[in-house]
Coordinates of C-alpha atoms in Angstrom, one line a residue:
M235 CA 107.5 154.7 93.0
R236 CA 107.8 154.3 89.2
W237 CA 108.1 150.6 89.3
S238 CA 104.9 150.6 91.7
K239 CA 103.0 152.6 89.1
S240 CA 104.0 150.3 86.3
I241 CA 103.3 147.2 88.1
H242 CA 99.7 148.6 89.2
I243 CA 99.0 149.4 85.5
I244 CA 99.9 145.9 84.5
Y245 CA 98.0 144.5 87.3
N246 CA 94.9 146.4 86.4
Q247 CA 95.1 145.7 82.7
A248 CA 95.5 141.9 83.5
F249 CA 92.2 141.8 85.7
K250 CA 90.3 143.7 82.9
L251 CA 91.4 141.3 80.3
I252 CA 90.5 138.2 82.5
D253 CA 87.1 139.8 83.1
A254 CA 86.6 140.3 79.4
C255 CA 87.6 136.6 78.5
L256 CA 85.5 135.2 81.2
L257 CA 82.4 136.8 79.4
Y258 CA 83.3 135.2 76.2
I259 CA 84.4 131.7 77.3
H260 CA 81.3 131.3 79.7
P261 CA 79.2 129.3 77.3
I262 CA 82.0 126.9 76.8
F263 CA 82.3 125.9 80.4
G264 CA 78.4 126.6 81.2
K265 CA 77.8 123.1 82.0
S266 CA 81.1 122.0 83.3
N267 CA 81.7 120.6 86.9
S268 CA 85.5 121.0 86.8
K269 CA 87.0 123.5 89.3
L270 CA 87.8 126.0 86.4
G271 CA 84.3 125.5 85.1
L272 CA 82.6 126.4 88.4
F273 CA 85.1 129.3 88.8
I274 CA 84.0 130.7 85.4
V275 CA 80.2 130.1 85.8
S276 CA 80.1 131.6 89.3
R277 CA 81.5 134.9 87.9
H278 CA 79.2 135.2 85.0
R279 CA 77.3 138.6 85.4
L280 CA 78.3 138.5 89.0
I281 CA 78.0 142.1 90.1
E282 CA 74.5 142.2 88.7
T283 CA 73.7 138.9 90.6
I284 CA 75.0 140.4 93.9
R285 CA 73.2 143.8 93.3
V286 CA 69.8 142.0 93.0
S287 CA 70.2 139.4 95.8
F288 CA 71.7 141.9 98.4
R289 CA 68.9 144.4 97.7
R290 CA 66.5 141.5 98.5
E291 CA 68.4 140.6 101.7
N292 CA 68.9 144.3 102.7
S293 CA 68.6 145.2 106.4
S294 CA 69.5 148.1 108.6
R295 CA 72.3 146.2 110.4
P296 CA 75.9 147.3 109.7
V297 CA 77.8 144.9 107.4
I298 CA 81.1 143.1 108.1
W299 CA 82.5 141.7 104.9
V300 CA 84.7 138.6 105.4
H301 CA 86.8 137.3 102.6
A302 CA 88.6 133.8 102.5
S303 CA 90.3 132.1 99.7
S304 CA 88.7 128.7 100.4
Y305 CA 86.3 126.8 102.7
G306 CA 89.4 125.9 104.8
E307 CA 90.3 129.5 105.5
Y308 CA 86.7 130.2 106.3
N309 CA 86.9 127.7 109.2
I310 CA 89.6 129.9 110.9
A311 CA 87.1 132.8 110.6
R312 CA 84.2 130.8 111.6
P313 CA 84.5 131.3 115.5
I314 CA 85.0 135.0 115.0
I315 CA 82.0 135.2 112.7
K316 CA 79.9 133.4 115.3
S317 CA 80.9 135.7 117.9
L318 CA 80.2 138.9 115.9
R319 CA 76.7 137.5 115.1
S320 CA 75.9 136.3 118.5
D321 CA 73.6 139.1 119.3
K322 CA 72.3 139.7 115.6
S323 CA 74.0 143.3 115.7
Y324 CA 75.9 142.7 112.6
K325 CA 75.2 141.4 109.0
V326 CA 78.1 139.3 107.7
V327 CA 78.9 139.0 103.9
L328 CA 81.3 136.1 103.1
T329 CA 83.1 135.9 99.8
F330 CA 85.5 133.1 98.5
F331 CA 88.0 133.1 95.7
S332 CA 87.9 129.2 95.2
P333 CA 84.8 127.7 93.9
T334 CA 85.0 125.0 96.7
G335 CA 83.8 127.3 99.3
L336 CA 80.6 128.1 97.3
Q337 CA 79.8 124.3 97.0
M338 CA 79.2 124.7 101.0
K339 CA 76.8 127.7 100.5
P340 CA 73.6 125.9 101.9
I341 CA 75.5 125.0 105.0
L342 CA 77.2 128.4 105.3
L343 CA 74.0 130.3 105.1
E344 CA 73.2 129.0 108.5
E345 CA 76.2 130.8 109.8
V346 CA 76.5 134.0 107.6
D347 CA 73.9 136.3 106.0
A348 CA 75.2 136.2 102.3
V349 CA 77.7 134.1 100.4
Y350 CA 79.3 135.2 97.0
P351 CA 82.2 134.6 94.9
L352 CA 84.8 137.4 95.0
P353 CA 84.3 139.6 92.1
L354 CA 87.7 139.8 90.3
D355 CA 90.0 142.6 91.5
S356 CA 89.4 145.1 88.6
T357 CA 88.9 148.7 89.6
D358 CA 85.4 148.6 88.1
N359 CA 84.3 145.5 90.0
V360 CA 85.9 146.8 93.2
S361 CA 83.9 150.0 93.2
K362 CA 80.6 148.4 92.2
F363 CA 80.9 145.7 94.9
L364 CA 81.8 148.0 97.6
D365 CA 78.9 150.4 96.6
I366 CA 76.5 147.4 96.8
I367 CA 77.4 146.0 100.2
N368 CA 78.8 149.1 101.9
P369 CA 80.8 147.3 104.6
Q370 CA 81.7 149.0 107.8
K371 CA 84.5 146.7 108.5
V372 CA 86.4 144.2 106.5
L373 CA 88.3 141.0 107.6
F374 CA 90.7 139.2 105.0
M375 CA 92.0 135.8 106.1
V376 CA 95.6 134.5 106.0
S377 CA 97.1 135.7 102.7
E378 CA 94.6 137.8 100.8
Y379 CA 96.3 141.0 99.4
W380 CA 94.0 142.1 96.5
L381 CA 95.6 145.5 95.7
N382 CA 92.5 147.2 94.2
Y383 CA 90.2 146.2 97.1
L384 CA 92.6 147.3 99.6
F385 CA 93.4 150.6 98.0
E386 CA 89.8 151.4 97.6
L387 CA 88.9 150.4 101.0
G388 CA 91.7 152.7 102.2
K389 CA 90.1 155.5 100.2
R390 CA 86.8 154.9 101.8
N391 CA 88.4 154.8 105.3
I392 CA 86.9 151.4 105.9
P393 CA 88.9 149.6 108.5
V394 CA 90.5 146.3 107.2
Y395 CA 92.0 143.5 109.1
L396 CA 94.2 140.6 108.1
L397 CA 93.7 137.5 110.4
S398 CA 95.8 134.4 111.0
A399 CA 98.8 135.6 108.8
N400 CA 101.9 133.6 108.8
I401 CA 104.5 135.8 107.1
K402 CA 107.6 134.0 105.5
G403 CA 110.4 135.8 103.5
N404 CA 109.2 135.1 100.0
E405 CA 106.0 137.2 99.8
P406 CA 105.8 139.9 97.1
Y407 CA 106.4 142.7 99.5
F408 CA 109.8 141.4 100.1
R409 CA 110.8 141.4 96.5
W410 CA 112.5 144.1 94.5
Y411 CA 109.2 144.9 92.8
G412 CA 107.3 144.8 96.2
G413 CA 106.7 148.5 96.8
I414 CA 103.1 148.5 95.7
Y415 CA 102.4 145.4 98.0
K416 CA 104.1 147.2 101.0
E417 CA 101.6 150.2 100.3
A418 CA 98.7 147.7 100.3
L419 CA 99.8 146.2 103.6
N420 CA 99.7 149.7 105.0
V421 CA 95.8 149.8 104.4
F422 CA 95.3 147.1 107.0
K423 CA 94.3 148.6 110.3
E424 CA 95.8 145.8 112.1
I425 CA 97.4 142.5 111.0
F426 CA 97.0 139.5 113.4
V427 CA 100.0 137.2 112.9
L428 CA 100.6 133.7 114.3
N429 CA 104.0 134.1 115.5
T430 CA 106.8 136.6 116.5
Q431 CA 108.9 135.7 113.4
S432 CA 106.1 137.2 111.3
K433 CA 105.8 140.3 113.3
E434 CA 109.8 140.7 113.1
R435 CA 109.6 140.3 109.3
L436 CA 107.0 142.9 108.9
D437 CA 108.7 145.3 111.3
R438 CA 111.7 145.1 109.1
I439 CA 109.9 146.5 106.1
G440 CA 108.2 149.3 108.0
I441 CA 104.8 147.6 108.7
H442 CA 104.2 148.1 112.5
Q443 CA 100.4 147.7 113.0
V444 CA 100.9 144.0 113.9
T445 CA 99.7 141.9 116.7
V446 CA 100.8 138.4 117.6
T447 CA 97.9 136.2 118.4
G448 CA 97.1 132.5 118.1
D449 CA 95.1 130.8 115.5
P450 CA 91.3 130.9 115.8
L451 CA 91.1 127.6 114.0
F452 CA 91.8 125.9 117.2
D453 CA 88.6 127.4 118.7
N454 CA 86.7 126.3 115.6
V455 CA 87.8 122.6 115.7
A456 CA 87.4 122.4 119.5
E457 CA 83.8 123.7 119.4
K458 CA 83.0 121.2 116.6
S459 CA 84.5 118.3 118.4
L460 CA 82.1 118.9 121.2
S461 CA 79.1 119.2 118.9
S462 CA 76.7 116.2 118.5
Y463 CA 77.0 114.3 115.4
H464 CA 75.1 111.2 114.3
N465 CA 75.4 109.3 111.0
T466 CA 73.8 105.7 111.0
I467 CA 75.5 104.7 107.9
I468 CA 79.0 105.7 109.1
E469 CA 78.3 104.1 112.5
N470 CA 77.2 100.8 111.0
F471 CA 80.4 100.6 108.9
V472 CA 82.6 101.4 111.9
G473 CA 80.8 98.9 114.2
E474 CA 83.5 97.7 116.7
H475 CA 86.4 98.1 114.2
D476 CA 89.3 100.4 114.6
V477 CA 89.1 102.6 111.5
F478 CA 91.7 104.7 109.6
I479 CA 90.5 107.8 108.0
A480 CA 92.0 109.4 105.1
G481 CA 90.7 113.1 105.0
S482 CA 90.8 115.7 102.2
I483 CA 92.6 113.3 99.7
H484 CA 93.9 116.1 97.5
N485 CA 95.7 114.4 94.5
D486 CA 97.3 111.4 93.0
Q487 CA 100.2 111.4 95.4
D488 CA 97.7 111.3 98.4
L489 CA 95.8 108.5 96.8
Q490 CA 98.9 106.4 96.1
L491 CA 99.9 106.5 99.7
I492 CA 96.4 105.7 101.0
A493 CA 95.5 103.0 98.4
S494 CA 98.8 101.3 99.0
L495 CA 98.2 101.3 102.8
A496 CA 94.6 100.0 102.5
N497 CA 95.8 97.4 100.0
H498 CA 98.5 96.1 102.4
H499 CA 96.2 96.1 105.5
Q500 CA 92.9 94.5 104.3
E501 CA 92.1 93.7 108.0
T502 CA 91.8 97.5 108.8
H503 CA 88.5 99.4 107.8
F504 CA 89.1 102.6 106.0
L505 CA 87.1 105.8 105.6
I506 CA 88.3 107.7 102.6
V507 CA 87.1 111.4 102.0
P508 CA 88.3 113.1 98.9
H509 CA 88.8 116.9 98.8
E510 CA 86.8 117.2 95.7
I511 CA 84.0 115.0 94.5
S512 CA 83.5 114.0 90.9
E513 CA 82.8 110.8 89.0
E514 CA 86.3 110.7 87.7
I515 CA 87.8 110.9 91.2
L516 CA 85.5 108.5 92.8
H517 CA 86.1 105.8 90.0
K518 CA 89.9 106.6 90.3
I519 CA 89.8 105.8 94.0
I520 CA 87.9 102.5 93.5
R521 CA 90.2 101.4 90.8
E522 CA 93.2 101.9 93.1
L523 CA 91.7 99.7 95.9
H524 CA 92.0 95.9 96.0
G525 CA 89.6 95.2 98.9
R526 CA 85.9 95.7 98.6
S527 CA 84.9 99.4 98.5
V528 CA 81.6 101.1 98.4
L529 CA 80.3 104.6 98.0
Y530 CA 78.5 106.4 100.8
S531 CA 75.7 107.4 98.3
D532 CA 75.1 103.7 97.4
C533 CA 74.4 102.8 101.0
T534 CA 71.3 102.9 103.2
E535 CA 70.9 102.4 106.9
K536 CA 70.3 98.6 106.1
T537 CA 73.6 98.1 104.0
D538 CA 75.5 94.9 105.1
F539 CA 79.1 96.1 105.4
S540 CA 80.3 92.7 106.6
V541 CA 82.7 92.2 103.6
T542 CA 83.4 95.9 103.1
Q543 CA 86.9 97.2 103.8
V544 CA 86.6 100.8 102.6
L545 CA 83.8 103.2 102.7
I546 CA 84.3 106.3 100.3
V547 CA 82.5 109.3 101.6
D548 CA 81.1 111.2 98.6
F549 CA 79.5 114.2 100.3
M550 CA 80.9 117.3 101.7
G551 CA 80.6 119.3 104.8
S552 CA 81.1 116.6 107.6
L553 CA 84.8 115.7 107.6
T554 CA 85.5 117.5 110.7
Y555 CA 83.0 115.4 112.5
L556 CA 84.1 112.1 111.0
Y557 CA 87.6 112.1 112.5
R558 CA 85.8 111.2 115.7
Y559 CA 85.1 107.6 114.4
A560 CA 88.8 107.0 113.6
R561 CA 91.7 105.4 115.4
W562 CA 94.4 106.8 113.0
A563 CA 94.4 109.5 110.4
Y564 CA 96.1 110.8 107.2
V565 CA 95.4 114.4 106.1
G566 CA 95.7 115.1 102.3
G567 CA 97.1 118.2 100.7
G568 CA 100.7 117.7 102.1
F569 CA 102.3 117.2 98.7
T570 CA 101.3 120.8 97.8
P571 CA 101.8 124.0 99.8
Y572 CA 98.1 123.5 100.9
L573 CA 98.0 120.8 103.6
H574 CA 94.6 120.5 104.9
N575 CA 93.4 121.0 108.4
V576 CA 95.3 118.6 110.6
L577 CA 93.8 119.9 113.8
E578 CA 90.4 118.3 112.8
A579 CA 92.1 115.0 113.6
V580 CA 94.3 116.1 116.5
V581 CA 91.4 117.3 118.5
Y582 CA 90.3 113.8 118.9
G583 CA 93.6 112.7 120.2
I584 CA 94.7 110.4 117.4
P585 CA 97.9 110.1 115.6
V586 CA 98.0 111.7 112.2
A587 CA 100.3 111.5 109.0
F588 CA 100.5 113.9 106.2
G589 CA 102.7 114.7 103.1
P590 CA 106.1 116.5 103.3
K591 CA 105.4 120.1 102.3
I592 CA 104.9 121.6 105.8
K593 CA 107.3 124.5 105.6
R594 CA 104.5 127.1 105.8
K595 CA 102.4 124.9 108.2
P596 CA 103.5 125.7 111.9
V597 CA 100.8 123.5 113.3
A598 CA 102.3 120.4 111.4
Q599 CA 105.7 121.2 112.6
D600 CA 104.5 121.5 116.2
L601 CA 102.8 118.0 115.9
M602 CA 106.0 116.5 114.4
A603 CA 108.1 117.9 117.4
L604 CA 105.5 116.5 119.8
G605 CA 105.5 113.2 118.3
I606 CA 101.8 113.4 117.3
G607 CA 102.3 113.9 113.6
H608 CA 104.3 112.1 111.0
V609 CA 105.6 113.0 107.6
A610 CA 105.2 110.4 104.8
S611 CA 106.6 111.0 101.5
T612 CA 106.3 107.5 100.0
P613 CA 103.8 104.6 100.5
K614 CA 106.6 102.7 102.4
E615 CA 107.1 105.5 104.8
L616 CA 103.4 105.6 105.6
D617 CA 103.2 101.8 105.9
D618 CA 106.1 101.7 108.3
W619 CA 104.7 104.3 110.4
F620 CA 101.3 102.7 110.6
T621 CA 102.8 99.3 111.3
E622 CA 104.7 100.8 114.2
V623 CA 101.8 102.7 115.7
Q624 CA 98.9 100.3 114.8
G625 CA 99.0 98.1 118.0
D626 CA 101.0 100.4 120.3
E627 CA 98.7 101.2 123.4
V628 CA 101.5 103.1 125.0
H629 CA 101.8 105.4 122.1
K630 CA 98.1 105.8 121.7
T631 CA 98.0 107.1 125.4
Y632 CA 100.8 109.4 124.7
V633 CA 99.3 110.9 121.6
K634 CA 96.0 111.4 123.3
K635 CA 97.6 113.2 126.2
Q636 CA 99.8 115.5 124.2
S637 CA 97.0 116.3 121.9
E638 CA 94.8 117.4 124.8
C639 CA 97.7 119.7 126.1
Y640 CA 98.5 121.1 122.8
M641 CA 94.8 122.1 122.1
R642 CA 94.4 123.3 125.6
E643 CA 97.4 125.7 125.1
H644 CA 96.1 127.2 122.0
I645 CA 92.3 127.6 122.3
G646 CA 90.7 130.9 123.5
Q647 CA 92.1 133.3 120.8
T648 CA 88.9 134.2 119.4
V649 CA 87.8 136.5 122.3
D650 CA 90.8 138.8 122.1
I651 CA 90.6 139.2 118.4
V652 CA 86.9 140.0 118.4
Q653 CA 87.3 142.5 121.2
R654 CA 90.0 144.4 119.2
I655 CA 87.8 144.4 116.2
V656 CA 84.6 145.4 117.9
N657 CA 86.2 148.0 120.1
D658 CA 87.0 150.0 116.9
K659 CA 84.9 153.2 116.8
A660 CA 83.8 152.6 113.4
L661 CA 81.1 150.2 114.5

């Protein structure tokens, strides 16, 4: 208990200090387009911004607050939010920790009622934010354990749910200092986990309000794969070609693999979609490519692609739809703990490769076991895989069938989760 109090005091002081620092360094980053700059700018006088805009958007509908770390985690929540808002009974407020989610705000406001950065987890921010939006239910996604938010929500008797959690053995609440984190976990009214191993691990530390469910992300990608999408520029580039798509290219290691593959297979057309878009990143991609490459933003519906090998997609929000144009895929982020959404490719029945750090990614491990996915750690490994599958029609048929079966086995989780949340008497 003493350790828990000490850690909480240090935690609170740290966030007070960060809040104060952000106020002073804001002018330095005021015009920066870097991720850090966007993080700082988005939180300048944030509570007052939320107070003013939320008052303007006010309505009598009960509020459900959904918090996701990033846009990728929002996509897990998306089918749940859509179901909750289907009859306009609830108002949904969405917050992000990462500034990348905020870049999608114009698109997101078609699906939720308000989008904000998450005010930092200081006790002052927490009380003010909750006073303003007054949520009647709260959904945290995957691995969000903000201590002061959870403790204040518990004090206010507001039901909180953790969705799509994959519990490993290295989280803070399994450590010697983890007492305060276990207290925070007890605030959750229900924790929806992805597998029985997660439930067993939580059981061992006395956390029993746990339900094993599947991943709503399957429902999200399945729905989007059936949505109509038309892009004349992309379709003119694709033409009659078999196309390799490299989605969410995250860092230099991803780029090294993809650039090497494209340079070695100049007869193949490539769509490259970076995870973040800046002049520096786009120029770096172009420099690494030997074949002729063009930026999407430099094209029109009349562009002649006859001598173009690579189209670099420098806009955000459509990657999940672009996989439908591809014959093979590579998904970025696998050289970090944050492999991006491989299901967006799998739903179209195409073979997919990714980097090696998939220990915390059950879907990627499933795909490996099924022969749908492939880990590549070096340019040679990716090239060897592509050379093997490139013209293999038997493998193509196998991957398509296995992908369809895998998706069919895992869709349909949203209904059960929504029913458990809605049936709570708090709403």
